[in-house]
Amino acid sequence: MSVTVFVPRDSSAISLGADTVAREIASQAIRNGCAVRLVRNGSRGLAWLEPMVEVQTPEGRIAYGPVTPADVASLFDAEFLHGAPHRLRLGKPEDHPYLAKQERLTFARVGVIDPLSIDDYRAYGGFVGLEKAIHRGGAEIVKAVTDSGLRGRGGAAFPAGIKWNTVLNTPADLKYIVCNADEGDSGTFSDRMLMEGDPFMLIEGMAIAAHAVGARKGYIYVRSEYPYAEATLREAIRIATAAGFLDHFELGVRRGAGAYICGEETALLESLEGKRGIVRFKPPVPAIVGLFGKPTVVNNVITFAAIPTILAEGAEYYKNYGMGRSRGTLPFQLAGNIKHGGLVEKAFGVTLRELLYDYGGGSRSGRPIRAVQVGGPLGAYLPESQFDTPLDYESFAAIGAMVGHGGIVAFDDTVDMAKMARYAMEFCAIESCGKCTPCRIGSTRGVEVIDKIIAGRDAEGGPQVNDREKNLALLRDLNETMLAGSLCAMGGMTPFPVMSALKHFEKDFTHA
Amino acid sequence: MNESQVVVNQAIADLQREEGALLPILHEVQDRLGYVPKDSVPVIAKALSLSRAEVHGVVTFYHHFRQQPAGRRVVQVCRAEACQAVGADALVEHAKQSLGVDFHGTTEDGAVTLEAVFCLGNCACGPSIMIGDDLHGRVTPERFDALVKAARK
Ligand SMILES: Cc1cc2nc3c(=O)[nH]c(=O)nc-3n(C[C@H](O)[C@H](O)[C@H](O)COP(=O)(O)O)c2cc1C
Ligand code: SF4
Ligand code: FES
């Protein structure tokens, strides 16, 4: 009898040596005469413990981590194949405090199964949602999605059911399902982890959407920075097609080309059409005039991945999680200067403080956490006084912040917030699609003004310091113009990180 | 026909019937040749019934596409917020010094091209870099040098 050993194939685990660890386990197994079946699972999302190796024992799975190649020999000596004690032994993964209190609906299988085994997928509840959907009409499926309260997980939080209903009710010879897997926000990696760890769930969600609205064709647009995810998706689609799950839905993968703006849905459609990623005016919305002019459902990876659970367990089940108008769960991503970074799927309503300290364990550096950016490069910077805000779309909007895609980036007290504000403007200047002047030109002016303010800070007296108020007024004006005069959130929301940095951390902008 | 013309023609033949075929063709050309040669633009334009300006516009719009050959290995260093929070700026400085080039530059021996990237989806394990298609996390300056040395071989 061979022992099953799991070593993640998630690219984050690989970035810390998982491939080498897997090779080392295979060769040591041969040397020790042990029969080992190696499974490359997804990541459980405990990033600081990666590569986290698990062994199947009669008592359940036992985890060890973080495992380096040099640890492998001692693991064999300690008889880790029987789950024996070792300095790296973590016990049962599901009992680990980081995982025990999570509410994993979308990430239930990630890290557990072999991502490319359709048998594993079925054994853990896969395709139940699709099988139920097949016997229902489009309107009934759309109603379930609407009733679940699911809102888009890509950032804008638009109700998925309303979007699907529009596509359903727009007559056309051809309709498309497009998955936004551009995941450009810094601090986010849940789309990637899902595509690498449970790709069939995304495929199932898209197939349900296709059946619901009457689409026969779809694309997953993956950013070029995610080669592992792209390869996994291509393989998963090949397997699902061979197994007959995509008989009525032709699904393709398309690679982006390093443009943040192509995460914006209309720029993404332009890019899929083979053009520059320039944002389109709305209306018409993509649900009516989308890809190649056809009605198109555009949703984020995590939005589609939530669908199978809603169909399998019912809208009520999903809706029972969450608070206010934010229903269900969100896979939060703890990133940046954080001790226990990784993926935490929780119902809406958890506070930032719980995530940062109960899960995150505080900063990685051991210094106080001073600022946190939530929701990507267009999200506000929050000071400690706002850490008790519950993560819910409306509560965040009320403090001028956004939950977005659920990325949480922590900075310790060595951060220079004037520098971060400058970076926000610089990023906008680099990634602007160029259509509107306030975004294209304003962001460059923003960098210049902040540079002047920063220079004034360091100058000992002199005229620059006297200009400070003028420069700050200019910066505020510029932000107002960008806010009001931009077609999309790139130019329209860059003011959020900039102005929140200025508001909460003004001393970083002042004369030392 | 030289080698690059063969690659371009093959990419066109394989992919031109795809919907919105331009990006897939450009990716295929760059994957095989390391860049999109200037003289491939009119060929691709003709095959897809586009103007040269349209194809050129697409090649230049996207950061990923390059019009000049890169070094044998492309090293991308993440500059985005989560990596900045754990020392990306210092790593960027080190990378530039250690390779003796700025971003977009190629080392004198033609081995390594340095590029900036905005997030590699490895934000809990920064600072992150990517060498070719290989992702690396928690990269210290010392580890950077070791990884680049190994990649030069
Ligand atoms: C500048 C900008 C970048 C965006 N980037 C992404 C992205 O990377 N991924 C994503 O899913 N949505 C992104 N969005 C949101 C999309 O425009 C759109 O709302 C989303 O794809 C809709 O899917 P959802 O309703 O399932 O979230 C971005 C929006 C803007 C304005
Ligand atoms: S705000 Fe910026 S990115 Fe958005 S459409 Fe205008 S120029 Fe393009
Ligand atoms: S910010 Fe560097 S990998 Fe995401």
XYZ file of C-alpha atoms and ligand atoms in Angstrom:
708
model
C 0.000 0.000 0.000
C 1.389 3.333 -0.961
C 1.086 6.427 1.198
C -0.393 9.538 -0.369
C 1.682 12.686 0.123
C 0.393 16.116 -0.910
C 2.756 18.871 -2.050
C 1.070 22.017 -3.370
C 1.395 23.011 -7.023
C 0.134 26.509 -6.221
C 2.552 29.031 -7.690
C 3.057 30.739 -4.339
C 4.144 27.413 -2.820
C 6.347 26.817 -5.861
C 7.871 30.273 -5.351
C 9.064 29.008 -1.984
C 10.454 25.727 -3.271
C 7.524 23.278 -3.498
C 8.738 21.706 -6.750
C 12.142 20.922 -5.287
C 10.523 19.550 -2.144
C 8.275 17.297 -4.251
C 11.267 15.975 -6.210
C 13.196 15.406 -3.011
C 10.309 13.458 -1.453
C 10.019 11.289 -4.553
C 13.709 10.443 -4.608
C 14.003 9.871 -0.847
C 10.980 7.570 -1.031
C 12.784 5.417 -3.543
C 15.967 5.461 -1.487
C 14.031 4.443 1.640
C 12.016 1.800 -0.186
C 8.698 3.499 0.639
C 5.812 3.487 -1.805
C 4.612 7.064 -2.083
C 1.843 8.453 -4.271
C 2.563 12.128 -4.785
C -0.426 14.435 -5.316
C 0.124 18.070 -6.270
C -2.790 19.820 -4.546
C -3.673 23.504 -4.407
C -2.647 25.645 -1.473
C -4.684 25.758 1.741
C -3.735 29.415 1.876
C -1.442 29.425 4.908
C 1.232 31.193 2.930
C 3.800 31.469 5.724
C 3.761 27.667 6.141
C 4.364 26.929 2.462
C 5.537 24.586 1.180
C 3.066 22.752 3.434
C 3.271 19.012 2.912
C 0.450 16.691 3.977
C 0.429 12.953 4.522
C -2.663 10.766 4.362
C -2.807 8.599 7.494
C -5.583 6.340 8.829
C -6.401 9.156 11.304
C -6.697 11.750 8.560
C -4.289 14.118 6.877
C -1.315 15.409 8.851
C 0.479 18.556 7.763
C 4.139 19.556 8.021
C 5.519 22.950 7.132
C 7.211 25.036 6.021
C 9.253 22.234 4.468
C 12.553 22.984 2.740
C 14.339 20.397 0.597
C 16.894 20.037 3.408
C 14.144 18.949 5.822
C 12.996 16.004 3.729
C 15.573 13.485 4.952
C 14.735 14.188 8.580
C 11.024 13.872 7.826
C 11.625 10.381 6.478
C 13.824 9.545 9.488
C 11.022 10.665 11.800
C 8.548 8.503 9.866
C 6.378 11.356 8.725
C 4.684 8.922 6.357
C 2.904 7.626 9.488
C 2.168 11.124 10.722
C 4.860 10.896 13.392
C 6.138 13.844 15.464
C 8.656 16.213 13.897
C 9.606 19.785 14.564
C 7.612 20.852 11.492
C 4.496 18.820 12.326
C 1.362 20.981 12.326
C -1.285 18.353 13.008
C -4.505 18.087 11.059
C -4.815 21.047 8.697
C -8.551 21.425 9.315
C -7.851 21.858 13.050
C -5.299 24.609 12.495
C -6.675 27.814 14.079
C -6.215 29.689 10.805
C -8.517 27.261 8.998
C -10.821 26.028 11.769
C -12.771 29.287 11.996
C -12.945 30.068 8.291
C -16.182 29.762 6.337
C -14.981 28.091 3.198
C -17.749 27.871 0.636
C -15.818 28.847 -2.478
C -12.454 27.533 -1.291
C -13.843 24.341 0.261
C -11.876 22.075 -2.057
C -8.782 24.217 -2.636
C -5.782 22.519 -1.057
C -7.816 19.395 -0.420
C -8.155 17.819 -3.839
C -5.966 17.193 -6.843
C -7.033 20.222 -8.937
C -6.920 18.268 -12.190
C -8.714 15.137 -11.003
C -12.302 15.200 -12.149
C -12.964 12.183 -9.887
C -11.736 14.137 -6.859
C -13.872 17.061 -7.930
C -16.994 14.899 -8.109
C -16.186 13.077 -4.867
C -16.135 16.463 -3.093
C -19.461 17.709 -4.396
C -18.415 19.000 -7.806
C -20.903 19.279 -10.669
C -23.920 18.960 -8.351
C -24.829 22.589 -9.099
C -24.508 22.100 -12.860
C -26.572 18.913 -12.788
C -29.320 20.717 -10.888
C -29.140 23.687 -13.265
C -29.495 21.536 -16.380
C -33.038 20.623 -15.319
C -34.056 24.213 -14.707
C -34.985 27.053 -17.005
C -32.854 30.159 -17.358
C -35.227 32.368 -15.398
C -35.251 29.958 -12.480
C -31.441 29.849 -12.310
C -31.168 33.620 -12.566
C -33.706 33.936 -9.758
C -31.584 31.701 -7.528
C -28.517 33.855 -8.248
C -30.521 37.022 -7.541
C -32.017 35.587 -4.350
C -28.592 34.557 -3.062
C -27.642 38.253 -2.918
C -24.359 37.520 -4.725
C -22.604 40.703 -5.844
C -19.660 40.876 -8.214
C -16.407 39.966 -6.487
C -14.157 41.792 -8.977
C -14.501 45.128 -7.244
C -17.638 46.968 -8.257
C -20.004 44.680 -6.274
C -22.815 44.847 -8.831
C -25.562 42.239 -8.223
C -24.796 39.208 -10.403
C -28.453 38.240 -10.806
C -29.404 41.598 -12.337
C -26.563 41.343 -14.861
C -27.525 37.770 -15.820
C -31.171 38.751 -16.126
C -30.308 41.485 -18.616
C -28.361 39.035 -20.774
C -31.143 36.446 -20.474
C -33.728 38.955 -21.650
C -31.699 40.420 -24.519
C -32.514 38.420 -27.647
C -29.487 37.605 -29.812
C -28.198 34.875 -32.112
C -25.034 34.651 -30.056
C -24.208 35.451 -26.433
C -20.941 35.216 -24.534
C -19.776 34.363 -21.039
C -16.517 36.117 -20.159
C -14.523 35.511 -17.024
C -12.401 38.373 -15.780
C -9.234 36.698 -14.505
C -7.071 39.776 -14.907
C -6.585 40.151 -11.127
C -4.376 43.202 -11.431
C -4.811 44.584 -7.909
C -1.752 44.380 -5.719
C -2.503 42.351 -2.619
C -4.916 40.012 -4.346
C -4.381 36.401 -5.318
C -7.665 34.598 -4.668
C -8.477 34.305 -8.385
C -5.089 32.774 -8.994
C -5.380 30.350 -6.075
C -8.807 29.214 -7.234
C -7.728 28.734 -10.855
C -4.686 26.761 -9.743
C -6.389 24.897 -6.911
C -9.916 24.138 -8.144
C -10.262 25.103 -11.825
C -13.301 22.889 -12.399
C -15.298 25.061 -10.020
C -14.761 28.107 -12.222
C -15.586 26.066 -15.316
C -18.741 24.751 -13.653
C -19.834 28.268 -12.667
C -19.335 29.525 -16.209
C -21.172 26.514 -17.683
C -24.122 27.242 -15.375
C -24.100 30.881 -16.514
C -24.032 29.764 -20.162
C -26.991 27.461 -19.634
C -28.892 30.141 -17.733
C -28.611 32.967 -20.256
C -28.417 30.855 -23.417
C -24.758 31.365 -24.335
C -22.714 28.806 -26.229
C -19.312 30.394 -26.109
C -17.039 31.810 -23.458
C -13.557 33.034 -22.653
C -11.423 33.239 -19.564
C -9.134 36.268 -19.822
C -6.070 35.510 -17.671
C -3.305 37.990 -17.056
C 0.079 37.170 -18.581
C 1.665 37.329 -15.117
C -0.097 34.033 -14.241
C 1.511 31.356 -16.440
C 0.814 28.544 -13.946
C -2.867 29.425 -13.680
C -3.153 29.609 -17.449
C -1.589 26.181 -17.914
C -3.838 24.664 -15.236
C -6.952 26.160 -16.839
C -6.062 24.896 -20.300
C -5.526 21.406 -18.941
C -8.744 21.521 -16.885
C -10.793 22.610 -19.906
C -9.293 19.781 -21.949
C -10.237 17.279 -19.219
C -13.745 18.696 -18.707
C -14.355 18.669 -22.460
C -13.226 15.052 -22.759
C -15.493 14.113 -19.858
C -18.476 15.673 -21.649
C -19.085 18.591 -19.295
C -18.667 21.203 -22.004
C -20.786 19.653 -24.771
C -22.942 22.755 -25.162
C -20.443 25.405 -24.169
C -17.218 26.158 -26.004
C -14.736 27.630 -23.544
C -11.391 29.211 -24.406
C -8.522 30.784 -22.491
C -7.042 34.112 -23.563
C -3.884 35.705 -22.203
C -3.677 39.374 -21.302
C -0.532 41.324 -22.016
C 0.437 43.287 -18.943
C -2.100 46.117 -18.871
C -3.851 46.844 -15.567
C -6.672 48.647 -17.341
C -7.680 45.433 -19.122
C -9.212 44.379 -15.803
C -11.871 47.018 -16.423
C -14.587 45.043 -18.147
C -15.006 47.079 -21.332
C -11.243 47.413 -21.853
C -11.076 43.658 -21.344
C -13.652 43.130 -24.082
C -11.689 45.399 -26.424
C -8.591 43.351 -25.659
C -10.445 40.088 -26.357
C -11.471 41.569 -29.684
C -7.795 42.053 -30.488
C -7.597 45.785 -29.863
C -5.865 48.171 -27.493
C -7.450 48.068 -24.055
C -9.261 51.386 -24.228
C -12.277 51.810 -21.940
C -15.661 52.079 -23.694
C -18.362 54.539 -22.803
C -21.304 52.989 -20.947
C -24.173 52.656 -21.771
C -24.612 50.402 -23.552
C -23.573 47.958 -20.836
C -21.777 44.740 -21.881
C -24.848 42.741 -20.824
C -26.575 44.264 -23.869
C -23.700 45.156 -26.213
C -20.653 43.190 -25.111
C -18.047 41.038 -26.846
C -18.231 41.542 -30.634
C -21.393 43.518 -29.988
C -23.227 40.546 -28.452
C -24.889 40.344 -25.025
C -22.178 39.255 -22.625
C -21.973 38.198 -18.996
C -18.688 39.498 -17.598
C -17.934 38.286 -14.102
C -14.908 37.846 -11.913
C -13.406 34.395 -11.167
C -14.710 34.362 -7.592
C -18.199 35.435 -8.702
C -18.446 32.481 -11.087
C -16.884 30.167 -8.518
C -19.623 31.062 -6.008
C -22.337 29.902 -8.408
C -22.054 26.086 -8.079
C -22.565 26.324 -4.293
C -25.621 28.553 -4.742
C -27.176 26.076 -7.175
C -26.198 23.001 -5.189
C -27.126 24.240 -1.706
C -29.751 26.821 -2.553
C -29.886 30.617 -2.535
C -30.946 30.750 1.133
C -27.910 28.768 2.234
C -25.550 31.256 0.617
C -27.549 34.277 1.688
C -27.461 33.228 5.330
C -23.823 34.213 5.454
C -22.915 37.881 5.608
C -24.327 41.174 6.850
C -26.513 43.947 5.464
C -26.533 43.955 1.697
C -23.243 42.041 1.525
C -24.309 38.422 1.386
C -22.246 35.267 1.392
C -18.522 35.003 1.920
C -15.439 36.707 0.540
C -12.008 35.125 0.266
C -9.934 37.860 1.909
C -6.265 38.002 1.074
C -3.786 39.041 3.746
C -0.715 40.506 2.128
C 2.230 42.818 2.524
C 3.885 43.211 5.896
C 1.883 40.564 7.717
C 3.127 37.625 9.754
C 0.516 35.067 8.745
C -0.334 36.102 5.207
C -2.649 34.051 3.079
C -6.249 33.400 2.234
C -9.061 33.764 4.755
C -12.566 33.062 3.487
C -15.118 34.568 5.869
C -18.650 35.835 5.763
C -18.909 39.601 5.286
C -18.905 41.425 8.601
C -15.541 40.294 9.952
C -13.508 43.333 11.009
C -10.182 44.407 9.637
C -8.712 44.072 13.140
C -9.749 40.411 13.383
C -8.186 39.695 10.026
C -4.986 41.609 10.748
C -4.364 40.288 14.253
C -6.420 37.133 14.940
C -5.580 35.669 11.566
C -2.644 37.744 10.367
C -0.787 37.737 13.687
C 0.286 41.373 13.248
C 3.122 42.567 11.050
C 5.848 40.319 9.679
C 8.504 42.769 10.883
C 7.120 42.753 14.428
C 6.606 46.515 14.341
C 3.182 48.160 14.744
C 0.882 48.070 11.714
C 0.457 51.698 10.733
C -1.562 51.699 7.527
C -3.602 49.197 5.576
C -4.683 49.456 1.971
C -7.845 47.542 1.193
C -9.197 46.886 -2.297
C -6.130 47.266 -4.486
C -4.248 50.288 -5.836
C -7.464 52.330 -6.090
C -8.428 51.581 -2.485
C -8.041 53.954 0.443
C -5.328 53.716 3.104
C -6.819 53.123 6.531
C -5.227 54.106 9.844
C -5.497 52.056 13.036
C -8.541 54.082 14.170
C -10.547 52.487 11.346
C -9.504 48.875 11.929
C -12.814 48.043 13.625
C -14.838 48.743 10.503
C -16.679 45.572 9.479
C -15.807 44.349 6.022
C -19.053 44.977 4.241
C -19.477 46.958 1.029
C -21.654 49.664 2.589
C -19.652 50.108 5.815
C -16.508 50.601 3.793
C -18.166 53.007 1.373
C -19.324 55.007 4.412
C -15.702 55.729 5.397
C -14.633 56.515 1.827
C -12.956 53.144 1.371
C -13.762 50.019 -0.612
C -13.705 46.285 -0.035
C -13.066 45.667 -3.726
C -11.628 42.255 -4.449
C -10.795 41.689 -0.779
C -7.066 42.332 -0.885
C -5.646 43.638 2.394
C -2.127 45.050 2.346
C -0.492 45.863 5.674
C 2.347 48.343 6.191
C 4.336 48.789 9.393
C 5.401 52.094 10.943
C 8.404 52.486 8.658
C 6.102 53.275 5.728
C 6.323 56.725 4.195
C 2.758 57.577 3.215
C 3.760 60.509 1.030
C 5.742 58.010 -0.998
C 2.727 55.684 -1.209
C 0.552 58.574 -2.386
C 3.139 59.413 -5.025
C 3.205 55.771 -6.100
C -0.608 55.743 -6.518
C -0.334 58.661 -8.943
C 2.640 57.085 -10.713
C 0.759 53.809 -11.143
C -2.193 55.672 -12.638
C 0.133 57.508 -15.041
C 1.718 54.231 -16.157
C -1.515 52.259 -16.487
C -4.004 54.880 -17.737
C -5.628 53.875 -21.023
C -5.235 57.471 -22.140
C -8.821 58.231 -23.043
C -9.476 61.028 -20.530
C -7.210 63.984 -19.848
C -7.665 64.157 -16.054
C -6.454 60.578 -15.744
C -3.719 60.635 -18.372
C -2.257 64.061 -17.635
C -3.578 64.646 -14.118
C -1.748 61.636 -12.732
C 1.588 62.855 -14.093
C 0.913 66.310 -12.623
C 0.020 64.545 -9.383
C 3.434 62.895 -9.208
C 5.103 66.267 -9.809
C 3.100 68.080 -7.128
C 3.719 65.369 -4.557
C 7.418 65.493 -5.431
C 7.387 69.219 -4.714
C 5.609 68.661 -1.404
C 8.101 65.965 -0.431
C 11.049 68.134 -1.423
C 9.626 70.978 0.649
C 9.469 68.681 3.606
C 13.170 68.072 3.517
C 14.305 71.602 2.723
C 15.453 73.586 5.713
C 13.187 76.614 5.468
C 13.304 78.507 2.205
C 10.678 79.347 -0.374
C 9.621 75.753 -1.050
C 8.175 75.448 2.411
C 6.088 78.540 1.884
C 4.714 76.971 -1.277
C 3.522 73.972 0.636
C -0.016 75.175 1.199
C -0.249 76.137 -2.450
C 0.959 72.707 -3.524
C -1.436 70.930 -1.197
C -4.308 73.003 -2.560
C -3.171 72.109 -6.066
C -3.106 68.420 -5.157
C -6.633 68.632 -3.737
C -7.855 70.409 -6.859
C -6.227 67.850 -9.088
C -7.880 65.034 -7.173
C -11.264 66.719 -7.485
C -10.782 66.998 -11.239
C -9.762 63.359 -11.569
C -12.666 62.264 -9.381
C -15.206 64.182 -11.416
C -13.722 64.042 -14.899
C -12.687 60.420 -15.384
C -14.593 57.841 -17.376
C -13.648 54.886 -15.179
C -12.372 54.134 -11.704
C -8.707 54.206 -12.758
C -8.643 57.995 -12.892
C -11.778 58.313 -10.797
C -10.505 56.444 -7.752
C -6.755 57.063 -7.726
C -7.644 60.081 -5.543
C -8.784 57.656 -2.804
C -5.364 56.290 -1.843
C -3.830 59.738 -2.365
C -6.323 61.731 -0.315
C -6.668 59.116 2.434
C -2.889 59.113 2.839
C -2.943 62.898 3.111
C -5.904 62.915 5.472
C -4.783 60.247 7.923
C -1.015 60.555 7.653
C -0.522 64.238 6.998
C 2.651 64.408 9.014
C 4.401 62.326 6.352
C 3.731 65.207 3.978
C 4.949 67.898 6.335
C 8.235 69.611 6.896
C 10.323 67.386 9.161
C 12.398 32.934 -45.648
C 14.372 33.441 -42.466
C 13.487 31.728 -39.198
C 11.429 34.576 -37.816
C 9.319 34.819 -40.968
C 8.584 31.102 -40.701
C 7.471 31.545 -37.088
C 5.247 34.515 -37.940
C 3.627 32.741 -40.879
C 3.035 29.646 -38.791
C 1.462 31.670 -35.975
C -0.834 33.355 -38.476
C -1.801 30.068 -40.117
C -2.526 28.448 -36.754
C -4.472 31.267 -35.169
C -5.993 33.633 -37.719
C -9.380 31.935 -37.620
C -9.714 32.609 -33.874
C -12.035 35.432 -32.879
C -9.991 38.558 -32.153
C -6.864 36.722 -33.298
C -4.373 39.573 -32.964
C -3.319 39.085 -29.339
C -3.031 35.297 -29.606
C -0.829 35.726 -32.712
C 1.384 38.349 -31.051
C 1.766 36.115 -27.987
C 2.710 33.142 -30.128
C 5.290 35.188 -32.020
C 6.796 36.618 -28.851
C 6.758 33.247 -27.059
C 8.746 31.742 -29.926
C 11.038 34.634 -30.872
C 11.269 36.580 -27.642
C 9.894 39.737 -29.303
C 7.610 40.960 -32.057
C 9.873 41.892 -34.988
C 9.036 45.176 -36.730
C 8.796 43.493 -40.124
C 6.141 41.093 -38.849
C 3.683 43.968 -38.328
C 2.685 44.426 -41.997
C 2.450 40.643 -42.477
C 0.131 40.207 -39.503
C -1.865 43.290 -40.502
C -2.439 41.942 -44.001
C -3.520 38.503 -42.767
C -6.077 40.000 -40.374
C -7.239 42.774 -42.732
C -6.066 45.437 -40.316
C -3.980 48.519 -40.958
C -0.321 48.539 -39.943
C -1.144 51.368 -37.577
C -3.726 49.227 -35.798
C -1.294 46.364 -35.261
C 1.486 48.729 -34.237
C -0.934 50.437 -31.844
C -1.697 47.140 -30.139
C 1.949 46.059 -29.894
C 2.881 49.354 -28.245
C -0.176 49.593 -25.969
C 0.588 46.442 -23.988
C 3.576 46.435 -21.621
C 4.149 42.729 -22.245
C 5.020 42.994 -25.921
C 8.525 44.039 -26.868
C 9.794 45.218 -30.221
C 13.456 44.497 -29.539
C 14.967 41.147 -28.575
C 15.424 40.738 -24.829
C 18.287 39.089 -23.028
C 18.252 35.318 -22.747
C 16.344 35.576 -19.460
C 13.834 38.238 -18.473
C 13.867 39.060 -14.765
C 10.723 40.838 -13.551
C 10.806 42.503 -10.143
C 7.488 43.332 -8.506
C 7.090 47.004 -7.658
C 3.500 46.921 -6.379
C 2.245 47.885 -2.912
C 2.301 44.536 -1.091
C 5.890 43.929 -2.137
C 6.834 47.536 -1.281
C 5.544 46.835 2.230
C 8.279 44.227 2.640
C 11.196 45.926 0.957
C 10.632 45.827 -2.803
C 12.171 49.272 -3.279
C 15.449 48.131 -1.774
C 15.342 44.969 -3.882
C 14.775 47.034 -7.025
C 17.798 49.197 -6.176
C 19.868 46.112 -5.538
C 18.753 44.496 -8.789
C 19.694 47.566 -10.808
C 23.098 47.828 -9.114
C 23.881 44.177 -9.245
C 22.979 43.850 -12.937
C 24.319 47.272 -13.835
C 21.187 48.159 -15.807
C 17.995 50.147 -15.360
C 14.498 48.779 -16.028
C 14.089 47.596 -19.655
C 17.873 47.307 -19.838
C 19.845 44.220 -20.818
C 23.173 43.258 -19.277
C 26.231 43.692 -21.482
C 26.638 39.961 -22.002
C 23.059 39.790 -23.307
C 22.089 37.350 -20.542
C 19.508 39.224 -18.508
C 16.861 41.861 -19.150
C 15.440 43.622 -16.112
C 11.766 44.594 -16.045
C 9.357 45.999 -13.487
C 6.059 44.231 -12.926
C 2.997 45.307 -10.995
C 2.019 42.324 -8.878
C 2.669 38.655 -9.513
C -0.148 37.386 -7.276
C 2.372 36.332 -4.639
C 1.618 39.200 -2.291
C 1.713 37.231 0.976
C 5.249 36.089 0.185
C 6.973 39.186 -1.147
C 9.221 40.600 -2.339
C 8.480 38.611 -5.481
C 10.283 38.227 -8.747
C 9.741 36.159 -11.858
C 12.548 34.761 -13.994
C 11.138 33.588 -17.297
C 7.962 31.880 -16.113
C 9.395 30.897 -12.718
C 8.040 32.707 -9.681
C 10.147 33.300 -6.571
C 9.006 34.622 -3.209
C 10.645 36.290 -0.175
C 13.536 37.357 -2.323
C 16.370 38.973 -0.385
C 19.214 40.718 -2.233
C 21.416 37.661 -1.622
C 18.761 35.306 -2.961
C 18.278 37.587 -5.950
C 21.938 37.244 -6.862
C 21.866 33.481 -6.410
C 18.732 33.085 -8.537
C 20.081 35.306 -11.300
C 23.396 33.464 -11.244
C 21.604 30.143 -11.660
C 19.462 31.580 -14.454
C 22.501 32.839 -16.364
C 23.739 29.284 -16.835
C -9.266 50.084 -13.507
C -10.115 48.888 -13.218
C -9.522 47.648 -13.056
C -10.293 46.522 -12.801
N -9.657 45.321 -12.645
C -10.405 44.208 -12.428
C -9.771 42.943 -12.314
O -8.548 42.823 -12.402
N -10.542 41.853 -12.099
C -11.922 41.949 -12.003
O -12.571 40.935 -11.834
N -12.538 43.142 -12.115
C -11.824 44.262 -12.328
N -12.466 45.467 -12.464
C -13.943 45.492 -12.385
C -14.558 45.174 -13.741
O -14.677 46.372 -14.476
C -15.982 44.595 -13.619
O -16.684 45.306 -12.679
C -15.981 43.126 -13.249
O -15.265 42.390 -14.188
C -17.388 42.603 -13.210
O -17.412 41.300 -12.649
P -18.052 41.050 -11.216
O -19.377 41.777 -11.225
O -18.206 39.583 -11.113
O -17.105 41.630 -10.236
C -11.710 46.627 -12.705
C -12.294 47.869 -12.857
C -11.526 48.994 -13.110
C -12.195 50.314 -13.262
S -10.138 57.193 -16.294
Fe -8.127 56.704 -17.156
S -8.146 54.514 -17.514
Fe -10.299 55.142 -17.206
S -11.063 55.569 -19.278
Fe -10.245 57.503 -18.525
S -8.102 57.529 -19.233
Fe -8.835 55.435 -19.431
S 2.434 43.022 -4.879
Fe 4.182 41.933 -5.458
S 3.351 39.989 -5.886
Fe 1.556 41.153 -5.478
